[in-house]
Coordinates of C-alpha atoms and ligand atoms in Angstrom, one line a residue:
X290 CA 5.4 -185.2 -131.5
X291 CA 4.3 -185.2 -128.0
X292 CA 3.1 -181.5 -126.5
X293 CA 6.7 -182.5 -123.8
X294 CA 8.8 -183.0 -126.9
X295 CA 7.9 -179.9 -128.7
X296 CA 8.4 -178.2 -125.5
X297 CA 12.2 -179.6 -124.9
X298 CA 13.1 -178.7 -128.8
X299 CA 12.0 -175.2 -128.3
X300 CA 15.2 -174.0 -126.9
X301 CA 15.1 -170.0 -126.6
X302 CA 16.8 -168.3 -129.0
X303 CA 20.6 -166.8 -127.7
X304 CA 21.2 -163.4 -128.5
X305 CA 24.4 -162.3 -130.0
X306 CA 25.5 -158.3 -130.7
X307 CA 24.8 -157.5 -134.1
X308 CA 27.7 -157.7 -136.6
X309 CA 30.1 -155.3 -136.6
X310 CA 29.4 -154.2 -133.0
X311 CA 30.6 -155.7 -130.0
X312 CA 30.3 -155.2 -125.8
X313 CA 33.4 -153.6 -124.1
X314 CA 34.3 -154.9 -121.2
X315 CA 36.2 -154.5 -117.8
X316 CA 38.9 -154.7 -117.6
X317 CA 39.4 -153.4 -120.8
X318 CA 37.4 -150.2 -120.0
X319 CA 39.6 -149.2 -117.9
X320 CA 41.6 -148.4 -120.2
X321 CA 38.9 -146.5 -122.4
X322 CA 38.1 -144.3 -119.7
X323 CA 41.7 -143.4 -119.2
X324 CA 42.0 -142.6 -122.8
X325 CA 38.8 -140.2 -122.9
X326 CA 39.8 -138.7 -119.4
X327 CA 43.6 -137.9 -120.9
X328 CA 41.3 -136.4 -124.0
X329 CA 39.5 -134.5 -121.6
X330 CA 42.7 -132.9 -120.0
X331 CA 44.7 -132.0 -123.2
X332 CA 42.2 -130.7 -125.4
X333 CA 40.7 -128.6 -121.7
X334 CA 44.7 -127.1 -122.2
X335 CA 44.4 -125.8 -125.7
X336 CA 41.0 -124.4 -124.7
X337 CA 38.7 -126.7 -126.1
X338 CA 35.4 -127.3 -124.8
X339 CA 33.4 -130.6 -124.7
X340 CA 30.1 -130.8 -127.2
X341 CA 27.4 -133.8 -126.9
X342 CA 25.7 -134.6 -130.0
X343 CA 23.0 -136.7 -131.3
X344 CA 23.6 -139.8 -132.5
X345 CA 21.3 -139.8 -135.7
X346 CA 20.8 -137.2 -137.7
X347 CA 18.6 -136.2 -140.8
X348 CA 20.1 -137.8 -143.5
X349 CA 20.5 -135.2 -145.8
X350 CA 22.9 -133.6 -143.5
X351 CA 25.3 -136.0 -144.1
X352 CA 24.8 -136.9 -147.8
X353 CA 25.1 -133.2 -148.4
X354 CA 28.7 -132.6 -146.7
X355 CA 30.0 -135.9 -147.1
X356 CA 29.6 -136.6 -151.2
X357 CA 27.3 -138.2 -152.8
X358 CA 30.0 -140.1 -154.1
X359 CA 32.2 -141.4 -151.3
X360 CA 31.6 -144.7 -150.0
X361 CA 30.3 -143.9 -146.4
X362 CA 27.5 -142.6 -148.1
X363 CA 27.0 -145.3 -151.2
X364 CA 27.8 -148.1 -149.4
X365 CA 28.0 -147.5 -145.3
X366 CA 25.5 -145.5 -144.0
X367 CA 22.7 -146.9 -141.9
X368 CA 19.7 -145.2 -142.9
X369 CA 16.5 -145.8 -141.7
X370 CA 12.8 -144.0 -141.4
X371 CA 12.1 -142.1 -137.9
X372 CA 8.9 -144.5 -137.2
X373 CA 7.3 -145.3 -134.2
X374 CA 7.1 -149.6 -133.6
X375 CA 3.2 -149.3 -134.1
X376 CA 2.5 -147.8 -137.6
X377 CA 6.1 -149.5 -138.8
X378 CA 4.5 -153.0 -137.4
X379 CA 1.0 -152.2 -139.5
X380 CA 3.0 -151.3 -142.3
X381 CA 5.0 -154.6 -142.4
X382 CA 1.9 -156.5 -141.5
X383 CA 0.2 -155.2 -144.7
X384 CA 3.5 -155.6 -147.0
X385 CA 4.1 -159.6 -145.2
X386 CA 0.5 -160.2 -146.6
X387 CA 0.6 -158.7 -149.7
X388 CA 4.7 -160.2 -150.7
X389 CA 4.5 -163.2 -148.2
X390 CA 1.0 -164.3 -148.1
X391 CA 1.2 -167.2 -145.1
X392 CA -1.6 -169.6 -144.3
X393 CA -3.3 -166.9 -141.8
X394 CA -3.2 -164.3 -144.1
X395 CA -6.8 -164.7 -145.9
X396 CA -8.7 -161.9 -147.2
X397 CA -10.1 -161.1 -144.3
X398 CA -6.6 -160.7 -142.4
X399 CA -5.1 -158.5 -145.1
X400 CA -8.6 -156.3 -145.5
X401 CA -8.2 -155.9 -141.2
X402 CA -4.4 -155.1 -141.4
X403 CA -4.7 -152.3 -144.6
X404 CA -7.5 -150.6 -142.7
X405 CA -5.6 -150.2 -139.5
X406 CA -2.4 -149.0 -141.0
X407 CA -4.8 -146.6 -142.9
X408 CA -6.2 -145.8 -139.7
X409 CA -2.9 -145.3 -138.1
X410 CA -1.1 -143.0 -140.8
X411 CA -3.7 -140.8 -141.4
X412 CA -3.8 -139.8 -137.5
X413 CA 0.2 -140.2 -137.7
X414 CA -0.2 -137.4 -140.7
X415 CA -2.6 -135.6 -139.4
X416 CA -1.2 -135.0 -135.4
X417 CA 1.7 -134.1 -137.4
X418 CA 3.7 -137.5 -136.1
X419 CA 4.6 -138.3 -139.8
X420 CA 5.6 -134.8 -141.7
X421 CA 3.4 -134.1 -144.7
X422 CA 5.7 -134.4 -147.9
X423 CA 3.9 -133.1 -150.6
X424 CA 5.8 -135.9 -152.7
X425 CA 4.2 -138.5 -151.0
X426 CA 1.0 -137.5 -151.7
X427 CA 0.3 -139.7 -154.7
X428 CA 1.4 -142.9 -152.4
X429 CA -1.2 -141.9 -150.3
X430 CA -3.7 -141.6 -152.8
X431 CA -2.5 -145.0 -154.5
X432 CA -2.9 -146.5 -150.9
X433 CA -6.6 -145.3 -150.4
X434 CA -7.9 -145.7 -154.2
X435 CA -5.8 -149.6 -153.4
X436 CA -7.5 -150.1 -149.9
X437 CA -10.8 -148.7 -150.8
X438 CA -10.5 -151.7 -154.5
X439 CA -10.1 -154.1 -151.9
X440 CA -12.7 -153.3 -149.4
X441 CA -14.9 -153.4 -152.8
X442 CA -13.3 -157.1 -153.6
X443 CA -16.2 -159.6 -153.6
X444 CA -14.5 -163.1 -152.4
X445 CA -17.0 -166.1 -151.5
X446 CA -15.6 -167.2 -148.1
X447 CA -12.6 -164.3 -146.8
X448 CA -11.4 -166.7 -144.6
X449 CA -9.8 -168.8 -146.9
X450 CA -6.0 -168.8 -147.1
X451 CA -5.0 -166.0 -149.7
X452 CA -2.6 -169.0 -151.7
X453 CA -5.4 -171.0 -151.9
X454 CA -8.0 -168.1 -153.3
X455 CA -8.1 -168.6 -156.3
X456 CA -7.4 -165.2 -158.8
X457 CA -6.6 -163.8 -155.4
X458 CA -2.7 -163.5 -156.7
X459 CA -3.9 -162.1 -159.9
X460 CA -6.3 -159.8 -158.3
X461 CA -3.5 -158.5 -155.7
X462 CA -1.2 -158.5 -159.2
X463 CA -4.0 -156.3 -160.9
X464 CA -3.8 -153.7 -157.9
X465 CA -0.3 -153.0 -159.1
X466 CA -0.8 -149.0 -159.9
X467 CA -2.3 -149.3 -156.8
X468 CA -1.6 -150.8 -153.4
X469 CA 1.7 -152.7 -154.2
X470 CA 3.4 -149.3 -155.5
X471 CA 2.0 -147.6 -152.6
X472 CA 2.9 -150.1 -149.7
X473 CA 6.6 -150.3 -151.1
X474 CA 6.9 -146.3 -151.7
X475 CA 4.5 -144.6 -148.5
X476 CA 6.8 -143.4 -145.9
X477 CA 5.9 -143.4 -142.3
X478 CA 8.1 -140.9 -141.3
X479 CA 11.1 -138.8 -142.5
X480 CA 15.0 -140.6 -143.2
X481 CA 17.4 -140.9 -140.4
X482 CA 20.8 -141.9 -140.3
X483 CA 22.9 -142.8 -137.8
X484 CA 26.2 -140.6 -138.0
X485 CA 29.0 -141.6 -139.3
X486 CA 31.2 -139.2 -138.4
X487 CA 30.3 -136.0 -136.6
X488 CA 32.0 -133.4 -138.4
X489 CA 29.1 -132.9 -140.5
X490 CA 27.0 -132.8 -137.1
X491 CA 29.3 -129.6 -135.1
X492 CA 28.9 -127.4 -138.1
X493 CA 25.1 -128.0 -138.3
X494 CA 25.4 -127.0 -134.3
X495 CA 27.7 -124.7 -135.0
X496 CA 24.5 -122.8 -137.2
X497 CA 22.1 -123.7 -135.5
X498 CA 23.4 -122.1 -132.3
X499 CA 24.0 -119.1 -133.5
X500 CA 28.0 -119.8 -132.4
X501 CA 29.1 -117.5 -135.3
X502 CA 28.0 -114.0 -132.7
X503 CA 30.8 -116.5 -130.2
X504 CA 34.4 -114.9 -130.1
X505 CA 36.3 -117.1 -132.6
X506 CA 37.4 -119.7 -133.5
X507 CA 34.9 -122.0 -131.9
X508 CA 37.2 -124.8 -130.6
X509 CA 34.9 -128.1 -129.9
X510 CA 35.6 -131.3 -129.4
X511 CA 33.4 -134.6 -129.2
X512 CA 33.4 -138.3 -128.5
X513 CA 31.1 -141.1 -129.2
X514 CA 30.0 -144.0 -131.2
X515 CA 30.2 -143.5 -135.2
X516 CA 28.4 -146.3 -137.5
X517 CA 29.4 -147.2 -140.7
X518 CA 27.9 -150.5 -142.3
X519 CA 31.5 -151.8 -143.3
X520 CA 32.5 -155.1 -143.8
X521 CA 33.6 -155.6 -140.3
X522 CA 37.4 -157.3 -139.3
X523 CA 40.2 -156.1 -137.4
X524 CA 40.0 -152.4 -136.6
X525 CA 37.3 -152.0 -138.8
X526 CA 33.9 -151.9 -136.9
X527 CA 30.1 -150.8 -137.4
X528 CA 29.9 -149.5 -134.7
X529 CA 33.1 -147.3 -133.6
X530 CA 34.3 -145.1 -131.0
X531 CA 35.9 -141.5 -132.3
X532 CA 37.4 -138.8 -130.5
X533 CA 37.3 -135.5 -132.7
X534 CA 38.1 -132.0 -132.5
X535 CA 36.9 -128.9 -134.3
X536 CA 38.2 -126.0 -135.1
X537 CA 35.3 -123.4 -136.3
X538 CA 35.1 -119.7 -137.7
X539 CA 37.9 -116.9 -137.5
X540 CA 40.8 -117.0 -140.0
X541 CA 42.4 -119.8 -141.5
X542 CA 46.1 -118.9 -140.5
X543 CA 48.3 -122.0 -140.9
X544 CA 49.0 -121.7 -136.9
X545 CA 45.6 -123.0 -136.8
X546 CA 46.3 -126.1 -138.7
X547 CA 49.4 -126.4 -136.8
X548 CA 48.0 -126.2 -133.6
X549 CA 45.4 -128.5 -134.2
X550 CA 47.7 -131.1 -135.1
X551 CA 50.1 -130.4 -132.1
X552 CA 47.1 -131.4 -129.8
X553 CA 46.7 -134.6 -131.3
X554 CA 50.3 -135.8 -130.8
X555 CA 50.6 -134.1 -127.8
X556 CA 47.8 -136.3 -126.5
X557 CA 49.2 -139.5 -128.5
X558 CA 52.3 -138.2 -126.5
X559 CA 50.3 -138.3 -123.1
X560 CA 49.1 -141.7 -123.9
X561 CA 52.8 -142.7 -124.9
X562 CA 51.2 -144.2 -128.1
X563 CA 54.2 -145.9 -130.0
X564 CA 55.4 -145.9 -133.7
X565 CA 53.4 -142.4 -134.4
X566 CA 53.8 -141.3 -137.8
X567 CA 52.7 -138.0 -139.2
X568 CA 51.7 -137.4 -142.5
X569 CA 50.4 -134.4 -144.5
X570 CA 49.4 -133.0 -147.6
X571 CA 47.4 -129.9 -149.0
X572 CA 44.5 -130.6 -151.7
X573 CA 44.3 -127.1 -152.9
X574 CA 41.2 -125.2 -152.9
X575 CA 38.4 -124.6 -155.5
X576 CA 40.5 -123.1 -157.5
X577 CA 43.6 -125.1 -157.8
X578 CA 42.2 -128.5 -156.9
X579 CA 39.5 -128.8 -160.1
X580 CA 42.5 -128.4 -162.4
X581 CA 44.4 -130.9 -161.0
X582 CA 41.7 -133.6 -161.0
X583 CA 41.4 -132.4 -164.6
X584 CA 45.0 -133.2 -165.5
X585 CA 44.9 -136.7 -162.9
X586 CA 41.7 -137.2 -164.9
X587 CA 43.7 -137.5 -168.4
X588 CA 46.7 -138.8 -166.8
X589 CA 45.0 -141.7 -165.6
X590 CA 42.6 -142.4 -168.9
X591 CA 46.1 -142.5 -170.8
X592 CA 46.9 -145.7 -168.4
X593 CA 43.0 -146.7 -167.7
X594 CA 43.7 -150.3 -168.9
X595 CA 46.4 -150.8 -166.4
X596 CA 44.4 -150.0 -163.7
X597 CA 41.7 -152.0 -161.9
X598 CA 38.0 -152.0 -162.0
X599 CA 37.4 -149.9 -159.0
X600 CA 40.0 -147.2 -160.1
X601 CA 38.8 -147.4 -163.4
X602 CA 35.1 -146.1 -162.7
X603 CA 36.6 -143.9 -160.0
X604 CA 38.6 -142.4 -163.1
X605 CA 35.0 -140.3 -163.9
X606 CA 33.7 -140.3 -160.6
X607 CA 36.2 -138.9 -158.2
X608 CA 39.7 -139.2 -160.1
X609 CA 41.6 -138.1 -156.3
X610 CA 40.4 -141.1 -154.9
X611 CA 42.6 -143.6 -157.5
X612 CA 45.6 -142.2 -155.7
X613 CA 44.3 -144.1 -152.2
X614 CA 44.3 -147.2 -154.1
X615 CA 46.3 -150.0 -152.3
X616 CA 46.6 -152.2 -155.1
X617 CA 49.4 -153.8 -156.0
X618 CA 49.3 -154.0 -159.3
X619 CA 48.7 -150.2 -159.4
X620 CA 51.4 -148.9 -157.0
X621 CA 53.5 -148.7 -160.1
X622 CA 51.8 -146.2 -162.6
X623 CA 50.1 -144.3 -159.5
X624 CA 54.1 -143.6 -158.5
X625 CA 54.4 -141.6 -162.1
X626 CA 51.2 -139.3 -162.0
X627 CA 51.3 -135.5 -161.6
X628 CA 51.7 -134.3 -158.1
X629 CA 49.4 -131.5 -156.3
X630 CA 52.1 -129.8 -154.7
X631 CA 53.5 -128.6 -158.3
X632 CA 49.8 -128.0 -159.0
X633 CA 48.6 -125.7 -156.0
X634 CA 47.7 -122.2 -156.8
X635 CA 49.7 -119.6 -154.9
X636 CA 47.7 -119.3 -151.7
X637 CA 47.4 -122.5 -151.1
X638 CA 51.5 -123.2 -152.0
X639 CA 52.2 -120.2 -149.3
X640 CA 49.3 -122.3 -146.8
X641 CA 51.2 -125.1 -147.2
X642 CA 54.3 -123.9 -146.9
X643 CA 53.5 -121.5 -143.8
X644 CA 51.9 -124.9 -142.4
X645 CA 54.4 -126.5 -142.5
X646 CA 56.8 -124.1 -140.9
X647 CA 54.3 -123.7 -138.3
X648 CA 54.7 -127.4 -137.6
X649 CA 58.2 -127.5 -137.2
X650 CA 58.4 -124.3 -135.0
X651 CA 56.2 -126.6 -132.3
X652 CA 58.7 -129.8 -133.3
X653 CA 56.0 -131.9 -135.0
X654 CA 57.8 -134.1 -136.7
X655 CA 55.7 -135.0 -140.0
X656 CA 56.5 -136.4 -143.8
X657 CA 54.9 -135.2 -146.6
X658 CA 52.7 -137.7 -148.7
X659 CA 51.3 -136.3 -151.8
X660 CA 48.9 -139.5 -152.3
X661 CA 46.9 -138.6 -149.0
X662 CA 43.6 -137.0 -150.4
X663 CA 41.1 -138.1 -148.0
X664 CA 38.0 -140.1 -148.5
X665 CA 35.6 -137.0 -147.9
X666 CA 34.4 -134.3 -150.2
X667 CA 34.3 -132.1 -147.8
X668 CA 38.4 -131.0 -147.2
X669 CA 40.5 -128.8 -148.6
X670 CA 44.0 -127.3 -148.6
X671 CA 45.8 -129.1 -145.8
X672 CA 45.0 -132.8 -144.8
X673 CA 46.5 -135.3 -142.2
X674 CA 46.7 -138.8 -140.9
X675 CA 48.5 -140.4 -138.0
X676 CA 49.4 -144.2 -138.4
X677 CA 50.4 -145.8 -135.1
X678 CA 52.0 -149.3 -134.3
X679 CA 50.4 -152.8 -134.2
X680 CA 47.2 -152.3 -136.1
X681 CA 48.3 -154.6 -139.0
X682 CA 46.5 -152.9 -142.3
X683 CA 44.0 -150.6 -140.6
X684 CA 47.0 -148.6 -138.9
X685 CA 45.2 -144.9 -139.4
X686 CA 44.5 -144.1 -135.8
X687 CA 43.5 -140.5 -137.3
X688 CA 42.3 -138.5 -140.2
X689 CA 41.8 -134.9 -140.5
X690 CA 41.8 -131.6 -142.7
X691 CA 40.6 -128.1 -143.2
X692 CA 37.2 -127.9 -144.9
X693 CA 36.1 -124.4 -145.0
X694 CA 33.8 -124.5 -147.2
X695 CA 31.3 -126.9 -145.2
X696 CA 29.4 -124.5 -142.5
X697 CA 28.3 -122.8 -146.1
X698 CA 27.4 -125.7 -147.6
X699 CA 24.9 -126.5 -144.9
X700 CA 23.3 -123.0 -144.8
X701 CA 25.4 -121.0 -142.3
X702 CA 27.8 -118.6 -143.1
X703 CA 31.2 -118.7 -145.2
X704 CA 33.5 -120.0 -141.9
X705 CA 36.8 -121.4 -142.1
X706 CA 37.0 -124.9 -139.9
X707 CA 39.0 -127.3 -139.3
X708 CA 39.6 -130.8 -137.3
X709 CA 40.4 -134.0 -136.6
X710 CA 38.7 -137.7 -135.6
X711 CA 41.2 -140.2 -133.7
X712 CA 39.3 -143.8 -134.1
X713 CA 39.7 -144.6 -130.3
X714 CA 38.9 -148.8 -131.1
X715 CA 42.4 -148.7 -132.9
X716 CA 44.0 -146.3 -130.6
X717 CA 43.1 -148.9 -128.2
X718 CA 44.3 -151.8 -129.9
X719 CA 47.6 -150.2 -130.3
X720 CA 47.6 -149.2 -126.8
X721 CA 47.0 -153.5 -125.7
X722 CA 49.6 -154.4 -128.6
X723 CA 52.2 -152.2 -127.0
X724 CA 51.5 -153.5 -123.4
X725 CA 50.5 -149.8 -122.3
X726 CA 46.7 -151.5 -121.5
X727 CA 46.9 -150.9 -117.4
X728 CA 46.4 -154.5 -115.7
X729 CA 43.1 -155.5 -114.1
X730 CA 42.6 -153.3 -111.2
X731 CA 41.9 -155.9 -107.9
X732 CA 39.7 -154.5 -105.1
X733 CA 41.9 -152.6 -102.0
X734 CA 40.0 -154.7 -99.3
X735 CA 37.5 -157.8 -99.0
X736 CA 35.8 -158.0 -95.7
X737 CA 35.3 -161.6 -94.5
X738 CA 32.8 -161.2 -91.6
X739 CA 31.0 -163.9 -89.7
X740 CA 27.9 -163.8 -87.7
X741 CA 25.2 -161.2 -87.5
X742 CA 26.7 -158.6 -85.3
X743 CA 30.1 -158.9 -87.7
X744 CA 27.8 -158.0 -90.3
X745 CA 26.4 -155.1 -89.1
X746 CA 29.7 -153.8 -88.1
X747 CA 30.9 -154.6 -91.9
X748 CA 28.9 -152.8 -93.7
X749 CA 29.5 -150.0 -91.7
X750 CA 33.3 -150.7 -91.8
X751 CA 32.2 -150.6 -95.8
X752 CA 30.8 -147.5 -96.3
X753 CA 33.4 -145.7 -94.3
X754 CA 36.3 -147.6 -96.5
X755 CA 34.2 -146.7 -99.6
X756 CA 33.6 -142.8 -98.2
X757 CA 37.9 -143.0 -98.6
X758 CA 38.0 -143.8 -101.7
X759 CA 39.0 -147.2 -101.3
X760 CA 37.5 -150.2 -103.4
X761 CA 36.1 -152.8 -101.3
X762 CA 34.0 -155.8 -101.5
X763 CA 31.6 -157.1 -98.9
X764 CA 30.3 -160.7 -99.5
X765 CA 26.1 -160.3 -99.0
X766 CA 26.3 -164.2 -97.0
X767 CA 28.2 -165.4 -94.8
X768 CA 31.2 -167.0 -95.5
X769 CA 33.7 -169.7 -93.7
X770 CA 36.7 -167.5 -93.5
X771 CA 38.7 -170.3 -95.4
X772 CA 36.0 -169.7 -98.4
X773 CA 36.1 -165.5 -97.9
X774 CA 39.9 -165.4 -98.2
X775 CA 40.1 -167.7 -100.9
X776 CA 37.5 -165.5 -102.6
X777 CA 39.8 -162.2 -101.8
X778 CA 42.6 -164.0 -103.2
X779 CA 40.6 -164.6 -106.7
X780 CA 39.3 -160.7 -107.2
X781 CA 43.4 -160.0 -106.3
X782 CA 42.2 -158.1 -103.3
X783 CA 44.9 -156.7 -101.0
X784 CA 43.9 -156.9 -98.2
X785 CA 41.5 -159.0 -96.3
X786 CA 39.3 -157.6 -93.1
X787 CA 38.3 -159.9 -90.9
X788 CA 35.4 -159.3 -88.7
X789 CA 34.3 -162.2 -86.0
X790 CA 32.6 -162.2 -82.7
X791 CA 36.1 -161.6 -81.5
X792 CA 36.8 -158.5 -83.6
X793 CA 33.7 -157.1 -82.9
X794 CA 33.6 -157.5 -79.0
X795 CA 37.1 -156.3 -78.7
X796 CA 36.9 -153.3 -81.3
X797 CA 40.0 -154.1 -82.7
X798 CA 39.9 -155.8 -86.4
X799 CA 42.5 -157.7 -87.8
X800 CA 43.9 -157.0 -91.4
X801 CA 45.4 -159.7 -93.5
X802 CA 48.3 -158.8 -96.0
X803 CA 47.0 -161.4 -98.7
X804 CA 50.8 -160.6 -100.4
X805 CA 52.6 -162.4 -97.3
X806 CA 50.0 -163.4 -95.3
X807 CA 51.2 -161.2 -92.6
X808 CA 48.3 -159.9 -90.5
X809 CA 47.7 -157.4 -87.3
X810 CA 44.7 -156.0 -85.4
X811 CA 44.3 -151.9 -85.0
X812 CA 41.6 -149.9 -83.7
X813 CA 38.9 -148.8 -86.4
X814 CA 40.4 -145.1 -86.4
X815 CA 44.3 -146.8 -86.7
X816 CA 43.0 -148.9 -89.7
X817 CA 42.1 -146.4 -91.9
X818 CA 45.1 -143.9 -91.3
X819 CA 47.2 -147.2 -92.1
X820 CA 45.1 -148.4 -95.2
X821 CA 45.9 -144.6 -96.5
X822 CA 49.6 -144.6 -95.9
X823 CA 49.6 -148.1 -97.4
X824 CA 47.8 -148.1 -100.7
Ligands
AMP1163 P1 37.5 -140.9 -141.1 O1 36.3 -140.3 -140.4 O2 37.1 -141.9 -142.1 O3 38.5 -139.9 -141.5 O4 38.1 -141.8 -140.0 C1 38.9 -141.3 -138.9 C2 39.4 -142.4 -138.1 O5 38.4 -143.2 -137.6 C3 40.2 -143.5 -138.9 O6 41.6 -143.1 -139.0 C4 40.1 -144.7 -138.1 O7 41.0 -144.7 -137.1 C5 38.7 -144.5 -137.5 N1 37.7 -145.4 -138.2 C6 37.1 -145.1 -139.4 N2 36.2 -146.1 -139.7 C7 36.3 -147.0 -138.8 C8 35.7 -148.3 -138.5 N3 34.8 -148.8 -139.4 N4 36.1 -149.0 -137.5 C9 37.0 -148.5 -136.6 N5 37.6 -147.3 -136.8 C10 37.3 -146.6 -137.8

């Protein structure tokens, strides 16, 4: 192939957001900010104040408060190591040679890519870049005994191919103990996630602030990107939007519980959010809840081979969770298992009962769903979700319980909490499918000027337009003013200013009603007083 042919074929790659993520755009963010703003306002009313928190986190944070055993840890969190691009690029190079020797890749390459990474960790370890873990030390060791074998390796000519050395598979084979355990197991730098929800996150701030000497409850609240590494479709993202509330520390009076959930429908209220549905249950606490699962436990092995695979192993891992099942199939046998509520020791029947009486005090309207449990190990006693109209299957637009057991569980100490996380991407959706998305907003006023002087006086007329709060758009080139209004027409502009030689000269400017075509000349002073009775 000719050096111009190779060059035609090479077309540069396109880019495309990663699964499960995707760009927002305008108009739609319009609407976005209007929902955040309206979040702003209510929870500011019930005397909530705003916190901003990382976006990863060390992953033991989450494993610990989440479960173990739920799937956003098993199965959806996106865990990586906290490495710089250098050392994890020296790394790879060494691991790509060893597992995927390619033609370059002689002994010479490989020798020149161990010794830098060697190079590089150990200043990484010692500068403190890459924490010491004392359980690492035996990769290290393996590395060095591994890279010090190879530097010793006695090849005729290094610069041959590694696939074509012969015994050089067998001799990188033989440093098995050695430099392959070491290159898979050596860690540049400690595990990261990337939250998936940030409940986990305010209780570690909560602690770490010292918020516990606050007067209390803390009441938080947060928005921001979650990530989960689900198998993305409608509703269902990697990378989602949550608005959350917390409620931290003081007493665990059902008004609290109450409350919390009045904000969120008074804001779904604000938002005029249709086909909002309430439910709530209470999961008892460590007392009551561990006999329960007991009894579920045997209920459900007496049926086991009715039930499906997943609910099956779920039977010894987390019996609660069979009751989320949407199977079919199972809907039946689920309908004849023991309820909580019968279940719940006396506090937590009196929490439930007083929670509930708080809620109809305040007119939340709510029905009772014994099957909602929750996919998090953290909650206890009451739990919540609101389902909302036009979402198809993913119609939870939010989740929430009390968990007061977590600030503990994380080293702080015993605190009651509370809270909520709205997933914004459905509210959003259910927002559009209900027509309440607010229509493309169109700019207030396109200048069409001609000529240099015009221009001058344009941009001035601009920034004294923008200065009212007016949106306006000013072409950077000169237009014909057939092209310019045709232009204002397309960006559904209101109005259109035109500024000639004409205009300019005589200080008067005329303003074109694009609506009717109408048009009149004022004074610059008379213009803007009209503009703001106008628009
Ligand atoms: P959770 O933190 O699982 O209780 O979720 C709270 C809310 O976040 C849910 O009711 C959903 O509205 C939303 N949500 C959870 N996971 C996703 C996701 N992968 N994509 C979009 N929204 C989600």
């Amino acid at each position: 192939m000719s050096e111009g042919a190779a060059k035609k074929e090479e077309k540069p790659r396109k880019f495309h957001a990663t699964r499960g993520t995707r760009d927002l755009l305008p108009p739609e963010t319009a609407l976005w900010n209007r929902v955040e703003q309206t979040a702003h306002e209510v929870f500011a009313t019930f005397g909530f104040g705003e916190i901003r928190l990382p976006v990863f986190e060390p992953s033991d944070l989450f494993v610990r408060s989440i479960g173990q055993e739920t799937d956003v840890v098993q199965k959806e969190m996106y865990i990586f190591e906290d490495a710089r691009g250098e050392i994890w690029l020296a790394r790879e190079n060494v691991r790509n040679s060893i597992f995927r020797p390619a033609e370059r890749s002689s002994v010479e390459v490989l020798k020149g890519f161990l010794n830098d990474f060697q190079v590089r960790i150990q200043a990484a370890l010692r500068s403190g870049e890459v924490e010491h873990d004392p359980g690492q030390s035996q990769y290290y060791k393996y590395f060095s005994d591994g890279v010090e074998y190879f530097n010793k390796l006695v090849v005729k000519d290094p610069s041959v191919p590694l696939q074509f050395l012969d015994k050089a598979q067998e001799e990188i084979e033989r440093m098995g103990p050695f430099l392959k355990h070491a290159i898979v197991g050596v860690r540049i730098g400690s595990f990261v996630v990337l939250r998936p929800e940030a409940t986990a996150s305010v209780c570690r701030a909560y602690i770490e602030h010292g918020m516990q000497q606050l007067p209390q409850p803390v009441k938080l609240y947060y928005m921001g990107p979650m990530f989960r590494r689900e198998r993305p479709q409608k509703g269902r993202y990697r990378q989602f939007y949550q608005i959350g509330a917390e409620v931290l520390g003081g007493s665990d009076a059902p008004a609290i519980d109450a409350e919390v959930i009045e904000m969120v429908m008074a804001f779904f209220d604000r938002l005029e959010l249709q086909g909002v549905q309430l439910e709530i249950n209470s999961i008892g606490c460590r007392d009551c809840r561990p006999k329960y699962v007991e009894l579920l436990r045997a209920a459900l092995l007496k049926v086991k081979d009715k039930l499906g695979p997943d609910s099956q192993r779920r039977i010894e891992t987390n019996p609660l969770r069979v009751l989320d099942s949407k199977l079919e199939s199972e809907q039946g046998i689920i309908a004849t298992l023991p309820h909580i509520a019968v279940h719940l020791c006396e506090e937590c029947a009196a929490h439930y009962a007083a929670v509930k009486h708080q809620l109809e005090i305040r007119g939340v309207i709510y029905r009772e769903n014994w099957r909602l449990v929750r996919g998090l190990d953290y909650y206890m006693r009451t739990t919540f979700e609101i389902t909302a109209q036009g979402l198809g299957s993913q119609n939870a637009v939010c989740g929430g319980g009390r968990y007061d057991g977590l600030v503990e569980l994380l080293g702080g100490p015993p605190t009651k909490g509370i809270g909520f996380a709205i997933g914004e991407d459905r509210l959003i959706l259910s927002l559009q499918e209900s027509g309440k998305a607010p229509a493309q907003q169109g700019r207030d006023v396109y200048i069409a000027w001609m000529g240099e002087r015009a221009h001058a006086t344009a941009i001035r007329a601009a920034k004294d337009l923008r200065k009212a709060g007016f949106s306006v758009e000013l072409p950077p080139v000169e237009q014909k003013f057939g092209k310019a209004l045709g232009q204002a027409d397309k960006l559904g502009a209101k109005y259109a200013l035109i500024l000639g030689d004409n205009e300019v000269s005589e200080g008067l400017w005329t303003l074109k009603t694009l609506a009717d075509g109408s048009q009149a000349k004022y004074t610059e002073p008379d213009l803007l007083a009209h503009l703001r009775k106008s628009l």
